[in-house]
Coordinates of C-alpha atoms in Angstrom, one line a residue:
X239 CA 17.9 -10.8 -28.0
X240 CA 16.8 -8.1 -25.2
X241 CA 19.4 -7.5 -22.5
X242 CA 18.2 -9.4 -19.1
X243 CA 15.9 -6.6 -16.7
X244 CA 18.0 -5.1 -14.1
X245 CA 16.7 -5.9 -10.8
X246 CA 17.0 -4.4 -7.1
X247 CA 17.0 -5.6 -3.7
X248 CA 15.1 -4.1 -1.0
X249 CA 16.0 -5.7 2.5
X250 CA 14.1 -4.8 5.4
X251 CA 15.2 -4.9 9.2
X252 CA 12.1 -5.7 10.9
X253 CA 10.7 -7.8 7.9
X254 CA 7.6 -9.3 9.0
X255 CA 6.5 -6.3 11.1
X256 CA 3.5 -4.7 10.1
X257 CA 5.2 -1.6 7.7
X258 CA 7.4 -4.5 5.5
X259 CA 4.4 -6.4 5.5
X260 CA 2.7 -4.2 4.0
X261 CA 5.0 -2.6 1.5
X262 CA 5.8 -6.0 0.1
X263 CA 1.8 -7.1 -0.3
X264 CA 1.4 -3.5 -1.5
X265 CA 4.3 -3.5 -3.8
X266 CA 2.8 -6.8 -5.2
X267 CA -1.1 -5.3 -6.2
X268 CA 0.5 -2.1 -7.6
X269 CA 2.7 -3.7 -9.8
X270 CA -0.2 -6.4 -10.9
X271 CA -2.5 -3.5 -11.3
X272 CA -4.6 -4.3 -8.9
X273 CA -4.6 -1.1 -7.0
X274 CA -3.6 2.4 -8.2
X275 CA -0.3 3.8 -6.3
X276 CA -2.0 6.2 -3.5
X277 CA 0.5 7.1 -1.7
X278 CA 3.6 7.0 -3.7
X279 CA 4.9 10.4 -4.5
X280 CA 7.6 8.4 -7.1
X281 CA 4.5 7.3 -9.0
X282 CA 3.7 11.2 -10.0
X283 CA 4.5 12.8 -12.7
X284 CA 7.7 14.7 -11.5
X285 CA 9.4 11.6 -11.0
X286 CA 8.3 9.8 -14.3
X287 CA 11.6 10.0 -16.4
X288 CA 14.5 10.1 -13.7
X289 CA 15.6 6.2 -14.4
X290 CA 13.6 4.9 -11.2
X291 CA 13.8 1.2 -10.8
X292 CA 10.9 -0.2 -12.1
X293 CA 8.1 -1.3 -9.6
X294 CA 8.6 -5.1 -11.0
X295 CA 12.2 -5.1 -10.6
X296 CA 12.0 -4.7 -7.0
X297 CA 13.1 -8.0 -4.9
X298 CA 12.3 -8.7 -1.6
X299 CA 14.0 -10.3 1.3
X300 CA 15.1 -9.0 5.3
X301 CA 16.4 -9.6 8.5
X302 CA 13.8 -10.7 11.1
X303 CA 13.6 -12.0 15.0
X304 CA 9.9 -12.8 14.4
X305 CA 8.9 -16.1 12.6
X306 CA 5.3 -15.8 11.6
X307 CA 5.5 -15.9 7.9
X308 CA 4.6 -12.8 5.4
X309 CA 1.5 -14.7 4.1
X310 CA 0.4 -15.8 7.6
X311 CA 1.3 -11.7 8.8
X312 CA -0.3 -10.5 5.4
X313 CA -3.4 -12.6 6.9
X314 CA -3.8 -10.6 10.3
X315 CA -3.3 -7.4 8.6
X316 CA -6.0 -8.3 6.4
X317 CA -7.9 -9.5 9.5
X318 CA -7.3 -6.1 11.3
X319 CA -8.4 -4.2 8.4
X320 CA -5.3 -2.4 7.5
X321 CA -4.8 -4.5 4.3
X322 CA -7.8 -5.4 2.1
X323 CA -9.7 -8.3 2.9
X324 CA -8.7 -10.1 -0.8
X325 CA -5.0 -9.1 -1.0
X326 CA -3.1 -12.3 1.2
X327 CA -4.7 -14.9 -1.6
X328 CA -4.1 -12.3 -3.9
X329 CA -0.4 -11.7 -3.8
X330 CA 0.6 -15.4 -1.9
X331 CA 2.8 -16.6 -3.8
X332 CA 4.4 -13.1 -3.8
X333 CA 4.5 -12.9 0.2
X334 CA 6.1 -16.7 0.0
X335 CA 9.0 -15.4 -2.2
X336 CA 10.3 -12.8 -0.1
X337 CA 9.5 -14.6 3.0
X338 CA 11.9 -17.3 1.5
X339 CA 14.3 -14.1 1.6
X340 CA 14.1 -13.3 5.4
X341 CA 17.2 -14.6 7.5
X342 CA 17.1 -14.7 11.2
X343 CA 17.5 -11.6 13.0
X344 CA 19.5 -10.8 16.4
X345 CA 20.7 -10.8 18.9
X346 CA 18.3 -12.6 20.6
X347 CA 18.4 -13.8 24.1
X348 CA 21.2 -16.3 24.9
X349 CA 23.0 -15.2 21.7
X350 CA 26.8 -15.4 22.5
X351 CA 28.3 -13.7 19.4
X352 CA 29.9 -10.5 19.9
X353 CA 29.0 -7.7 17.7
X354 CA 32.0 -8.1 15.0
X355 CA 30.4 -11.7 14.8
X356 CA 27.0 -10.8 14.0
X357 CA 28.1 -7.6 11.6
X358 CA 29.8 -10.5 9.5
X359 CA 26.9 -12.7 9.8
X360 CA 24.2 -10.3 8.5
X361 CA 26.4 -8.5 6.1
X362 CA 27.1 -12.4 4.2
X363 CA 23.2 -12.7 4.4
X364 CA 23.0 -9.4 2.1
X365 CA 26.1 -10.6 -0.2
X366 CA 24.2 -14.0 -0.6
X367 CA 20.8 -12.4 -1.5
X368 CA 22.3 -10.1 -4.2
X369 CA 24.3 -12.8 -5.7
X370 CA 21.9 -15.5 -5.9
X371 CA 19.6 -13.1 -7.3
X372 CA 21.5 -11.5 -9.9
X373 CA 21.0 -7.8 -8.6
X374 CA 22.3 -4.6 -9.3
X375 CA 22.2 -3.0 -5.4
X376 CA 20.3 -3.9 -2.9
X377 CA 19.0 -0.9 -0.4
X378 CA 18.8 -1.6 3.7
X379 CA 15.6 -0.1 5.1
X380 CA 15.0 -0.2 8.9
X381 CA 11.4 -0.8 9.6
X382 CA 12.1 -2.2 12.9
X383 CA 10.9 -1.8 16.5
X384 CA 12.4 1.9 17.8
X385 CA 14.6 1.4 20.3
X386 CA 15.6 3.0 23.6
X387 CA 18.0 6.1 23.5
X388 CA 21.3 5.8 23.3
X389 CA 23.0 4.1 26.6
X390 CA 26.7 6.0 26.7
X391 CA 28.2 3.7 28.8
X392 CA 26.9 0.4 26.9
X393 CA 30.0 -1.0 24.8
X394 CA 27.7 -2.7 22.9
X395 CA 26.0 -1.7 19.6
X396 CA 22.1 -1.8 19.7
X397 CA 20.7 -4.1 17.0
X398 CA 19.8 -1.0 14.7
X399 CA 24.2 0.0 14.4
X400 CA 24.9 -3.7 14.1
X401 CA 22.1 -3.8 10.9
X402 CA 23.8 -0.2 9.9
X403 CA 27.2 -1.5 10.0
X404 CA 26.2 -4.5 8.1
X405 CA 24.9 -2.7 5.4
X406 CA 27.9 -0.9 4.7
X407 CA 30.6 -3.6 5.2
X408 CA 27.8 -5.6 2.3
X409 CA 28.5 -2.5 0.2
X410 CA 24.4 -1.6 0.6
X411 CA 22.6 1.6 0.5
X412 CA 21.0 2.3 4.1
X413 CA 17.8 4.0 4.7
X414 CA 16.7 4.4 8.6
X415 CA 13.3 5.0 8.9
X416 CA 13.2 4.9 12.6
X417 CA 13.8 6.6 15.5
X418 CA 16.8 4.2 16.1
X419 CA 20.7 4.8 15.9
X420 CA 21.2 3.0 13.1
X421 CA 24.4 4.7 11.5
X422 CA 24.8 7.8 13.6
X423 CA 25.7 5.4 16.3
X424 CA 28.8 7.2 17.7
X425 CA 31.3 4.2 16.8
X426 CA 30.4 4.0 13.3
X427 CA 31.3 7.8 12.7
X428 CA 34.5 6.7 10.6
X429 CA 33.1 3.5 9.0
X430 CA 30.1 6.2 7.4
X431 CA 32.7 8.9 6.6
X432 CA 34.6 6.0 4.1
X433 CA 32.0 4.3 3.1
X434 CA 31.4 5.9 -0.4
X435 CA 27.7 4.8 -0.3
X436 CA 24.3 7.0 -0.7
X437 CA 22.3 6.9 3.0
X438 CA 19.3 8.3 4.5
X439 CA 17.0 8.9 7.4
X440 CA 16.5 9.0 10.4
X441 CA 12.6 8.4 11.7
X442 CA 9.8 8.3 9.0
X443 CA 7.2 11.1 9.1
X444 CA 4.1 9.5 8.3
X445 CA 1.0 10.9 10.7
X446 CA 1.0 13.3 13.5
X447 CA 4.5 14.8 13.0
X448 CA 3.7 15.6 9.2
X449 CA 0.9 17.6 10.5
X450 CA 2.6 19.5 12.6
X451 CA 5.4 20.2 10.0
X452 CA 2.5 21.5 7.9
X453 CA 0.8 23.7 10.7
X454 CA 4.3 24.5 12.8
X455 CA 5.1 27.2 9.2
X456 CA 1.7 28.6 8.6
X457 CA 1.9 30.2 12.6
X458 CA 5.2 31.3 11.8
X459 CA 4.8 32.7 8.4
X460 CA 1.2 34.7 9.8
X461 CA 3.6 35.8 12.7
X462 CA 1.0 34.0 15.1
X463 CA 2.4 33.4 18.9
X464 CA 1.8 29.8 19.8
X465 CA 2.0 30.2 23.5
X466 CA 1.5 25.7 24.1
X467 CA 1.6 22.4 21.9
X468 CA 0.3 19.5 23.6
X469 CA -0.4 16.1 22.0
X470 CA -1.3 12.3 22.8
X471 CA -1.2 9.3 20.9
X472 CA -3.5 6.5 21.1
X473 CA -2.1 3.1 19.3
X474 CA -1.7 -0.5 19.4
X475 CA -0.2 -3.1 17.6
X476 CA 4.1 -4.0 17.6
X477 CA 4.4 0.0 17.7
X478 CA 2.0 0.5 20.6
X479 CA 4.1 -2.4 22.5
X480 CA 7.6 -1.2 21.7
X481 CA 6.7 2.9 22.6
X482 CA 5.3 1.3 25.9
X483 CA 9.2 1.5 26.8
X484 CA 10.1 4.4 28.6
X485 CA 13.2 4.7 26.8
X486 CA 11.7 3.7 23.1
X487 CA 8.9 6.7 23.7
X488 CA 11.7 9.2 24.5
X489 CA 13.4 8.7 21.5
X490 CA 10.1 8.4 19.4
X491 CA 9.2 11.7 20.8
X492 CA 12.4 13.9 20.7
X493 CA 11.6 13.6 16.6
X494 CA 8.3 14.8 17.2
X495 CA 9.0 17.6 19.6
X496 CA 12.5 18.8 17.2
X497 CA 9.9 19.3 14.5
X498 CA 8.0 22.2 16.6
X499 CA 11.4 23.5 18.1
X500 CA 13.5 23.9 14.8
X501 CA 10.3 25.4 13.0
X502 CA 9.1 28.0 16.1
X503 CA 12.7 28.8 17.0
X504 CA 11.6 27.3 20.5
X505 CA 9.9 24.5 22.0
X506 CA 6.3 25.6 23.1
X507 CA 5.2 24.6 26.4
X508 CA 3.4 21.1 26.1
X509 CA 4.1 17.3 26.4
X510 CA 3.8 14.7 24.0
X511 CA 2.4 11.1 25.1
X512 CA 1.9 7.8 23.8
X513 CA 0.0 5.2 25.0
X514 CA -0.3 1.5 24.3
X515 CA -3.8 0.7 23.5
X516 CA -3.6 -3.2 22.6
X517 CA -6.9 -3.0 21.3
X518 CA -6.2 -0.6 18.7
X519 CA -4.1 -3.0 16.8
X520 CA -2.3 -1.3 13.9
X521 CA -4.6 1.7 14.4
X522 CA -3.8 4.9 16.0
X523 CA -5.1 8.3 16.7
X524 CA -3.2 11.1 17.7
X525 CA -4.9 14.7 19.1
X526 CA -3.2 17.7 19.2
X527 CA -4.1 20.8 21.1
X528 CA -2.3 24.1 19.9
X529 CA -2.8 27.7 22.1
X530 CA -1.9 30.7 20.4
X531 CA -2.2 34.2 20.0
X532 CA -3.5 36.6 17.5
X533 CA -4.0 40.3 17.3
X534 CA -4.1 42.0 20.1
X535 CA -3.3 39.0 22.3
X536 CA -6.7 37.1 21.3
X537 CA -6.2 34.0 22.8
X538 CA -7.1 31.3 20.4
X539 CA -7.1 27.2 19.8
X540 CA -6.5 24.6 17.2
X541 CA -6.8 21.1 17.6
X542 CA -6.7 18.8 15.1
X543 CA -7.2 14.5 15.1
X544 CA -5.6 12.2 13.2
X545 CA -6.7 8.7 12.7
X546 CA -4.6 6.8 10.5
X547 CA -2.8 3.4 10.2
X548 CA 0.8 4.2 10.5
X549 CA 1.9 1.0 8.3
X550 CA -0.2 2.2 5.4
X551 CA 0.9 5.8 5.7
X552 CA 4.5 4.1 5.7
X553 CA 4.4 1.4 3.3
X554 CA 4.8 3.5 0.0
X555 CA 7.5 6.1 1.6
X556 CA 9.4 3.2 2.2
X557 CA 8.9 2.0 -1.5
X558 CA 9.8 5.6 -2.5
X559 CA 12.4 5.3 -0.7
X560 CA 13.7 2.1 -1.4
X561 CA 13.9 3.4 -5.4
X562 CA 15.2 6.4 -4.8
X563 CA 17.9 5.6 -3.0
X564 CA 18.8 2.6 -5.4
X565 CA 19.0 5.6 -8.3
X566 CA 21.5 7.6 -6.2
X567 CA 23.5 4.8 -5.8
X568 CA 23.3 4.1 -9.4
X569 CA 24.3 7.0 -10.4
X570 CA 27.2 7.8 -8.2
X571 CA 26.0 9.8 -5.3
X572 CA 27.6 8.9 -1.9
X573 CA 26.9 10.3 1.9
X574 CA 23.3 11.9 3.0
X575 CA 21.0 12.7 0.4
X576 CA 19.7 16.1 1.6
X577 CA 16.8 16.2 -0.6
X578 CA 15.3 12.8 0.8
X579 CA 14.6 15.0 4.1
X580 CA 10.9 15.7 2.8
X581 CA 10.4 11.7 4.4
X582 CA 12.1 12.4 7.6
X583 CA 11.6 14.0 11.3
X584 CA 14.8 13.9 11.6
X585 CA 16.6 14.7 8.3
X586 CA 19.9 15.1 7.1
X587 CA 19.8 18.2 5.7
X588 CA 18.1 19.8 9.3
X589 CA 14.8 21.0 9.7
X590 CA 12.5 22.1 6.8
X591 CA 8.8 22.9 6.1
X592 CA 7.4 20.3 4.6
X593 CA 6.7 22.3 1.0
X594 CA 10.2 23.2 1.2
X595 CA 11.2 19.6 1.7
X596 CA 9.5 19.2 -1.2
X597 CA 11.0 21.6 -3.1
X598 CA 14.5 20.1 -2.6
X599 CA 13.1 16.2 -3.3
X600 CA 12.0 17.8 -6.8
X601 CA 15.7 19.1 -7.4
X602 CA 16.9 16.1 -6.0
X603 CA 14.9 13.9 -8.7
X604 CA 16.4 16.3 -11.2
X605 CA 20.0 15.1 -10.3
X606 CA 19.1 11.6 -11.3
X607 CA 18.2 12.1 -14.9
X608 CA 20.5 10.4 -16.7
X609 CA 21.5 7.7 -18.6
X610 CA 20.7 4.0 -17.1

């Protein structure tokens, strides 16, 4: 008699936003066979024999304000174009199940509970999902809405700390894939310190920012002067709404504008901006103009456009993600993981070309050989 299959939990804050949405439907046709894995640098060969959870052990569930269900959200997606047309029927029943999963977010308007309240509440919604179904860990990913910057004076948490500090007090691995505070809120310092569990983030690097992490080196290593770095984004959908914040914008773009600073050695004249184009949906594009110097002092210009659907680009990092973190923890690791920084803006192990990022995911894998 075989031993019962070891399962996992991936819980997503923000799960019936378009990046969990996806992830789950994708999850769903890559582990049916129905589509290959593009996107999913665990599914190459590097990271073939390192113990990785498998793709059907992963189970689904989240925190969520929203209460459009997965299948009906899987349905707009398809609708917009970002998912194929076929996938909702598809992977239903698959959608249901971890829609089931998804617990009621906060706080909303009118809530009253104060924020030790609602750490308890959603850290007994994570012990209840791993219990009932029978799993090994379950990793926190935060796929929700960026927030504003950091307000000093608040003495509240923001909703991104309270998730964080749930996580931890549930005995989860956290991953923050946003711009958010998440656990490098200030008053969770301590509570992260002794917390003896594997974490990482912070802000995904899925479109323009990876390109510039690409380009930012090659001036550098040709010993090319970039002189100005401007750039403009162009998007719609949840993202487009939230980065139509003042606040949510500045933090979405100090990632973006660290990348070019801690890669230069200085930040290069030039402004990012986002704008909300409703009638983008879930698509984007994002221009870049660079001006730089060559021999001589030849004056000289790239731009580049990228035109892209930020969930898609995300949805198989955050699987990545989601499995190898879940490895760490099975095997012992605890704190930042250093060599997840090849995902990240904003990493934990500081600033990095991306094929040096790379690099140190590779001898990262390597530390998670080992017996299962």
């Amino acid at each position: 008699m075989s031993a019962p299959a070891v399962r996992t939990g991936v819980w997503f804050v923000g799960a019936r936003g378009s990046v969990a949405t996806t992830a789950v439907a994708g999850h769903a046709a890559v582990a049916a066979g129905l589509h290959p894995a593009i996107g999913m640098v665990t599914e190459t060969p590097p990271f073939a024999d390192i113990g990785l959870p498998a793709l059907g052990s992963l189970v689904f569930g989240g925190h969520d304000t929203a209460d459009r269900p997965l299948p009906e959200r899987a349905g707009a997606l398809a609708a917009g174009g970002v998912l194929p047309h076929v996938l909702p029927a598809a992977v239903h029943d698959e959608l249901a199940r971890a829609d089931k999963e998804i617990r009621p977010g906060g706080p909303l308007p009118g809530d009253t509970r104060d924020d030790e309240e609602l750490v308890t509440a959603f850290a007994a919604d994570l012990e209840d999902f791993g219990r009932r179904n029978g799993l090994a860990s379950t990793v926190v990913i935060n796929v929700a809405s960026t927030e504003p910057v950091l307000d000093p004076v608040d003495p509240r948490l923001p909703a991104s700390s309270l998730y964080a500090a749930a996580a931890l007090r549930a005995g989860c691995p956290y991953v923050n894939f946003t711009p958010s505070a998440g656990l490098r809120h200030p008053a969770l310092r301590d509570a992260v310190a002794d917390c003896g569990l594997p974490h990482a983030g912070r802000d995904g690097k899925t479109g323009q920012t990876l390109l510039r992490s690409v380009l930012a080196p090659m001036f550098v290593q040709r010993a090319l002067s970039v002189r100005a770095w401007s750039g403009t984004n162009l998007l719609g959908g949840g993202d487009g709404a939230a980065l139509a914040d003042p606040g949510a914008a500045e933090a979405k773009n100090a990632g973006k504008e660290r990348v070019l600073a801690d890669v230069l050695g200085a930040a290069p004249e030039g402004e990012i901006h986002i704008d909300d184009v409703p009638a983008l949906g879930d698509w984007k594009t994002a221009w870049d103009h660079i001006a730089f110097d060559g021999f001589l002092g030849t004056r000289m210009v790239l731009q580049t456009t990228w035109q892209g659907c930020d969930s898609a680009l995300a949805a198989p990092l955050v699987l990545d993600l989601a499995r190898l973190v879940a490895r760490a923890h099975e095997r012992g690791l605890t704190g930042p993981l250093p060599g997840l920084g090849f995902y990240f803006k904003d990493p934990d192990d500081g600033p990095a070309a991306l094929f040096e990022q790379y690099g140190r995911l590779l001898a990262f894998a390597d530390t998670l050989r080992g017996p299962r």
